[in-house]
Amino acid sequence: MSEDSSRPATTDRPVLLFDGVCNLCNGLVQWVIERDPEGRFRFSALQSDAGQRLLEAHALPTEDFDTFVLVDGENYYTKSTAALRVLKGLGLPYSALYPAVVLPRFVRDRIYDFVADHRYGWFGKRESCMVPDESLESRFLE
């Protein structure tokens, strides 16, 4: 299946799906939130009901929590492409890294997969998904 999908999106803004029990992933979501005061991005744990519905809507595996998924309009992006598109959406200086998208995806994703395979050992794992505080609640899908 190609990375882009023609299935309809169920959100009005790009949604970053992430592993909700991964400390690295939660830290990266917090990093994006701090650099996105306009609220361009919304978030959902892959394991959540909303995350599972978005995965199903785009015919993506619902048991694979080893990747970021960016759902943007009718398209979705995974792994390194999702990460680069988030950086692009944050504007300068972060979007300056987007040209790395011209590197072959298998090269970018090999690096991504290496980090994903070791993330729990390096950064740890939570017992349950992060619950956003009231100030961030509107940024997360239920």
PDB file of N, CA and C in Angstrom, residues 39-76:
ATOM      1  N   GLY A  39      -1.740  25.863  17.179  1.00  0.00           N
ATOM      2  CA  GLY A  39      -2.557  24.652  17.224  1.00  0.00           C
ATOM      3  C   GLY A  39      -2.840  24.045  15.864  1.00  0.00           C
ATOM      4  N   ARG A  40      -1.877  24.098  14.969  1.00  0.00           N
ATOM      5  CA  ARG A  40      -2.059  23.502  13.635  1.00  0.00           C
ATOM      6  C   ARG A  40      -2.230  21.998  13.712  1.00  0.00           C
ATOM      7  N   PHE A  41      -1.569  21.373  14.687  1.00  0.00           N
ATOM      8  CA  PHE A  41      -1.604  19.913  14.804  1.00  0.00           C
ATOM      9  C   PHE A  41      -2.471  19.485  15.978  1.00  0.00           C
ATOM     10  N   ARG A  42      -3.128  18.349  15.783  1.00  0.00           N
ATOM     11  CA  ARG A  42      -3.822  17.667  16.871  1.00  0.00           C
ATOM     12  C   ARG A  42      -3.115  16.333  17.075  1.00  0.00           C
ATOM     13  N   PHE A  43      -3.451  15.649  18.165  1.00  0.00           N
ATOM     14  CA  PHE A  43      -2.712  14.454  18.556  1.00  0.00           C
ATOM     15  C   PHE A  43      -3.659  13.376  19.049  1.00  0.00           C
ATOM     16  N   SER A  44      -3.209  12.143  18.900  1.00  0.00           N
ATOM     17  CA  SER A  44      -3.943  11.011  19.462  1.00  0.00           C
ATOM     18  C   SER A  44      -2.981   9.842  19.593  1.00  0.00           C
ATOM     19  N   ALA A  45      -3.103   9.127  20.699  1.00  0.00           N
ATOM     20  CA  ALA A  45      -2.307   7.908  20.859  1.00  0.00           C
ATOM     21  C   ALA A  45      -2.804   6.860  19.872  1.00  0.00           C
ATOM     22  N   LEU A  46      -1.890   6.108  19.310  1.00  0.00           N
ATOM     23  CA  LEU A  46      -2.261   5.014  18.407  1.00  0.00           C
ATOM     24  C   LEU A  46      -3.193   4.030  19.097  1.00  0.00           C
ATOM     25  N   GLN A  47      -3.021   3.860  20.406  1.00  0.00           N
ATOM     26  CA  GLN A  47      -3.788   2.878  21.168  1.00  0.00           C
ATOM     27  C   GLN A  47      -5.188   3.374  21.541  1.00  0.00           C
ATOM     28  N   SER A  48      -5.449   4.669  21.407  1.00  0.00           N
ATOM     29  CA  SER A  48      -6.735   5.235  21.822  1.00  0.00           C
ATOM     30  C   SER A  48      -7.837   4.866  20.834  1.00  0.00           C
ATOM     31  N   ASP A  49      -9.083   5.036  21.255  1.00  0.00           N
ATOM     32  CA  ASP A  49     -10.215   4.770  20.358  1.00  0.00           C
ATOM     33  C   ASP A  49     -10.136   5.648  19.115  1.00  0.00           C
ATOM     34  N   ALA A  50      -9.838   6.937  19.301  1.00  0.00           N
ATOM     35  CA  ALA A  50      -9.741   7.851  18.161  1.00  0.00           C
ATOM     36  C   ALA A  50      -8.597   7.445  17.235  1.00  0.00           C
ATOM     37  N   GLY A  51      -7.466   7.084  17.818  1.00  0.00           N
ATOM     38  CA  GLY A  51      -6.331   6.633  17.013  1.00  0.00           C
ATOM     39  C   GLY A  51      -6.653   5.376  16.233  1.00  0.00           C
ATOM     40  N   GLN A  52      -7.302   4.435  16.881  1.00  0.00           N
ATOM     41  CA  GLN A  52      -7.683   3.188  16.217  1.00  0.00           C
ATOM     42  C   GLN A  52      -8.664   3.458  15.071  1.00  0.00           C
ATOM     43  N   ARG A  53      -9.612   4.378  15.280  1.00  0.00           N
ATOM     44  CA  ARG A  53     -10.571   4.710  14.211  1.00  0.00           C
ATOM     45  C   ARG A  53      -9.863   5.322  13.007  1.00  0.00           C
ATOM     46  N   LEU A  54      -8.903   6.222  13.264  1.00  0.00           N
ATOM     47  CA  LEU A  54      -8.172   6.822  12.146  1.00  0.00           C
ATOM     48  C   LEU A  54      -7.330   5.789  11.413  1.00  0.00           C
ATOM     49  N   LEU A  55      -6.702   4.895  12.146  1.00  0.00           N
ATOM     50  CA  LEU A  55      -5.935   3.824  11.497  1.00  0.00           C
ATOM     51  C   LEU A  55      -6.849   2.975  10.626  1.00  0.00           C
ATOM     52  N   GLU A  56      -7.990   2.584  11.158  1.00  0.00           N
ATOM     53  CA  GLU A  56      -8.943   1.769  10.394  1.00  0.00           C
ATOM     54  C   GLU A  56      -9.455   2.520   9.170  1.00  0.00           C
ATOM     55  N   ALA A  57      -9.740   3.816   9.317  1.00  0.00           N
ATOM     56  CA  ALA A  57     -10.253   4.612   8.199  1.00  0.00           C
ATOM     57  C   ALA A  57      -9.270   4.669   7.041  1.00  0.00           C
ATOM     58  N   HIS A  58      -7.988   4.512   7.347  1.00  0.00           N
ATOM     59  CA  HIS A  58      -6.960   4.560   6.307  1.00  0.00           C
ATOM     60  C   HIS A  58      -6.366   3.184   6.023  1.00  0.00           C
ATOM     61  N   ALA A  59      -7.056   2.143   6.480  1.00  0.00           N
ATOM     62  CA  ALA A  59      -6.644   0.750   6.241  1.00  0.00           C
ATOM     63  C   ALA A  59      -5.207   0.486   6.701  1.00  0.00           C
ATOM     64  N   LEU A  60      -4.844   1.069   7.839  1.00  0.00           N
ATOM     65  CA  LEU A  60      -3.522   0.852   8.429  1.00  0.00           C
ATOM     66  C   LEU A  60      -3.627  -0.159   9.560  1.00  0.00           C
ATOM     67  N   PRO A  61      -2.546  -0.874   9.852  1.00  0.00           N
ATOM     68  CA  PRO A  61      -2.576  -1.858  10.943  1.00  0.00           C
ATOM     69  C   PRO A  61      -2.913  -1.187  12.277  1.00  0.00           C
ATOM     70  N   THR A  62      -3.766  -1.830  13.047  1.00  0.00           N
ATOM     71  CA  THR A  62      -4.180  -1.274  14.338  1.00  0.00           C
ATOM     72  C   THR A  62      -3.382  -1.847  15.505  1.00  0.00           C
ATOM     73  N   GLU A  63      -2.434  -2.723  15.229  1.00  0.00           N
ATOM     74  CA  GLU A  63      -1.623  -3.341  16.288  1.00  0.00           C
ATOM     75  C   GLU A  63      -0.162  -2.892  16.242  1.00  0.00           C
ATOM     76  N   ASP A  64       0.211  -2.093  15.247  1.00  0.00           N
ATOM     77  CA  ASP A  64       1.600  -1.663  15.069  1.00  0.00           C
ATOM     78  C   ASP A  64       1.777  -0.275  15.669  1.00  0.00           C
ATOM     79  N   PHE A  65       2.484  -0.198  16.798  1.00  0.00           N
ATOM     80  CA  PHE A  65       2.666   1.074  17.479  1.00  0.00           C
ATOM     81  C   PHE A  65       4.097   1.585  17.325  1.00  0.00           C
ATOM     82  N   ASP A  66       4.821   1.088  16.319  1.00  0.00           N
ATOM     83  CA  ASP A  66       6.224   1.448  16.122  1.00  0.00           C
ATOM     84  C   ASP A  66       6.421   2.651  15.208  1.00  0.00           C
ATOM     85  N   THR A  67       5.365   3.381  14.883  1.00  0.00           N
ATOM     86  CA  THR A  67       5.522   4.481  13.947  1.00  0.00           C
ATOM     87  C   THR A  67       4.640   5.666  14.297  1.00  0.00           C
ATOM     88  N   PHE A  68       5.144   6.838  13.958  1.00  0.00           N
ATOM     89  CA  PHE A  68       4.284   8.013  13.905  1.00  0.00           C
ATOM     90  C   PHE A  68       3.436   7.861  12.660  1.00  0.00           C
ATOM     91  N   VAL A  69       2.211   8.316  12.724  1.00  0.00           N
ATOM     92  CA  VAL A  69       1.363   8.422  11.542  1.00  0.00           C
ATOM     93  C   VAL A  69       0.821   9.841  11.546  1.00  0.00           C
ATOM     94  N   LEU A  70       0.996  10.551  10.449  1.00  0.00           N
ATOM     95  CA  LEU A  70       0.415  11.876  10.307  1.00  0.00           C
ATOM     96  C   LEU A  70      -0.745  11.759   9.335  1.00  0.00           C
ATOM     97  N   VAL A  71      -1.947  12.032   9.812  1.00  0.00           N
ATOM     98  CA  VAL A  71      -3.135  12.042   8.965  1.00  0.00           C
ATOM     99  C   VAL A  71      -3.396  13.503   8.626  1.00  0.00           C
ATOM    100  N   ASP A  72      -3.363  13.809   7.328  1.00  0.00           N
ATOM    101  CA  ASP A  72      -3.507  15.191   6.871  1.00  0.00           C
ATOM    102  C   ASP A  72      -4.474  15.214   5.702  1.00  0.00           C
ATOM    103  N   GLY A  73      -5.668  15.697   5.952  1.00  0.00           N
ATOM    104  CA  GLY A  73      -6.686  15.681   4.913  1.00  0.00           C
ATOM    105  C   GLY A  73      -7.019  14.252   4.555  1.00  0.00           C
ATOM    106  N   GLU A  74      -6.958  13.938   3.290  1.00  0.00           N
ATOM    107  CA  GLU A  74      -7.247  12.580   2.834  1.00  0.00           C
ATOM    108  C   GLU A  74      -5.999  11.709   2.785  1.00  0.00           C
ATOM    109  N   ASN A  75      -4.855  12.255   3.146  1.00  0.00           N
ATOM    110  CA  ASN A  75      -3.589  11.531   3.053  1.00  0.00           C
ATOM    111  C   ASN A  75      -3.068  11.141   4.426  1.00  0.00           C
ATOM    112  N   TYR A  76      -2.187  10.151   4.416  1.00  0.00           N
ATOM    113  CA  TYR A  76      -1.469   9.810   5.647  1.00  0.00           C
ATOM    114  C   TYR A  76      -0.009   9.580   5.298  1.00  0.00           C
TER     115      TYR A  76
END
